[in-house]
Amino acid sequence: MLEELKTNIINTIVNLKPGEIGIITNFSVDHIPVKLQEMGCLPGNEVRLIQVAPFNDPLFLNVNGNFLAIRKETAELIEISKVA
């Protein structure tokens, strides 16, 4: 049963720890600002969590060489698969 729970958990950028890398797998086009999409927040692109600000918001990311700061509520909408 524990294995079933682990496989049903959706990883998002919020689940990354500083220094970890993920590959964007999915996001809601309706809820992600176009500016983020233009800067590389698209499925298949690599994202690395650089730093989390005090109070866990915002998150500082490197997406394909672009450094971004995004709100936690936005990061929760971007699904990823973690890279080992």
Short mmCIF file of C-alpha atoms in Angstrom, two decimals:
data_model
loop_
_atom_site.label_atom_id
_atom_site.label_comp_id
_atom_site.label_asym_id
_atom_site.label_seq_id
_atom_site.Cartn_x
_atom_site.Cartn_y
_atom_site.Cartn_z
CA MET A 1 0.00 0.00 0.00
CA LEU A 2 2.87 2.38 0.75
CA GLU A 3 4.23 1.84 -2.75
CA GLU A 4 0.85 2.84 -4.19
CA LEU A 5 0.93 6.10 -2.23
CA LYS A 6 4.46 6.87 -3.44
CA THR A 7 3.52 6.39 -7.09
CA ASN A 8 0.40 8.57 -6.79
CA ILE A 9 2.30 11.58 -5.41
CA ILE A 10 2.76 14.26 -8.05
CA ASN A 11 6.15 15.94 -7.87
CA THR A 12 6.19 19.68 -8.42
CA ILE A 13 8.97 22.26 -8.24
CA VAL A 14 8.01 22.84 -4.60
CA ASN A 15 9.13 19.25 -3.82
CA LEU A 16 12.72 19.95 -4.92
CA LYS A 17 15.43 20.61 -2.36
CA PRO A 18 18.12 23.23 -3.06
CA GLY A 19 20.53 21.85 -5.66
CA GLU A 20 18.15 19.16 -6.96
CA ILE A 21 17.23 18.94 -10.62
CA GLY A 22 13.96 18.02 -12.27
CA ILE A 23 12.53 17.84 -15.76
CA ILE A 24 9.27 19.70 -16.34
CA THR A 25 6.62 17.19 -17.37
CA ASN A 26 3.37 19.13 -17.27
CA PHE A 27 1.74 22.38 -16.21
CA SER A 28 -1.54 24.21 -16.54
CA VAL A 29 -1.30 26.63 -19.46
CA ASP A 30 -4.18 28.62 -17.99
CA HIS A 31 -2.41 29.25 -14.68
CA ILE A 32 1.26 29.71 -15.64
CA PRO A 33 2.14 33.25 -16.77
CA VAL A 34 3.16 33.52 -20.43
CA LYS A 35 6.40 35.23 -19.35
CA LEU A 36 7.50 32.04 -17.54
CA GLN A 37 6.72 29.98 -20.62
CA GLU A 38 8.75 32.37 -22.76
CA MET A 39 11.69 32.00 -20.35
CA GLY A 40 11.73 28.23 -20.70
CA CYS A 41 9.21 26.77 -18.25
CA LEU A 42 8.04 24.21 -20.79
CA PRO A 43 7.73 20.41 -20.70
CA GLY A 44 11.07 18.70 -21.31
CA ASN A 45 13.19 21.53 -19.91
CA GLU A 46 15.48 21.13 -16.92
CA VAL A 47 14.86 23.06 -13.71
CA ARG A 48 17.21 23.35 -10.72
CA LEU A 49 16.18 24.81 -7.37
CA ILE A 50 18.87 27.28 -6.38
CA GLN A 51 17.50 28.76 -3.17
CA VAL A 52 14.32 29.16 -1.16
CA ALA A 53 13.70 32.57 0.37
CA PRO A 54 12.70 33.02 4.01
CA PHE A 55 9.16 31.83 4.75
CA ASN A 56 9.51 29.47 1.73
CA ASP A 57 8.43 32.07 -0.83
CA PRO A 58 9.63 32.88 -3.50
CA LEU A 59 11.72 30.08 -5.00
CA PHE A 60 14.85 30.89 -7.00
CA LEU A 61 15.31 28.61 -10.01
CA ASN A 62 17.58 27.98 -12.95
CA VAL A 63 15.54 26.91 -15.97
CA ASN A 64 17.75 26.13 -18.98
CA GLY A 65 20.26 28.81 -18.00
CA ASN A 66 17.66 31.45 -17.07
CA PHE A 67 17.50 32.49 -13.43
CA LEU A 68 13.95 33.05 -12.19
CA ALA A 69 12.15 33.77 -8.97
CA ILE A 70 8.61 32.43 -8.83
CA ARG A 71 5.92 32.28 -6.19
CA LYS A 72 5.34 29.06 -4.32
CA GLU A 73 1.73 28.94 -5.53
CA THR A 74 2.96 29.04 -9.14
CA ALA A 75 5.67 26.42 -8.48
CA GLU A 76 3.00 24.07 -7.13
CA LEU A 77 1.36 24.04 -10.58
CA ILE A 78 4.48 22.92 -12.50
CA GLU A 79 4.86 19.14 -12.45
CA ILE A 80 8.32 17.59 -12.71
CA SER A 81 10.11 14.28 -12.64
CA LYS A 82 13.19 14.32 -10.42
CA VAL A 83 16.59 13.58 -11.91
CA ALA A 84 18.82 11.35 -9.79
#
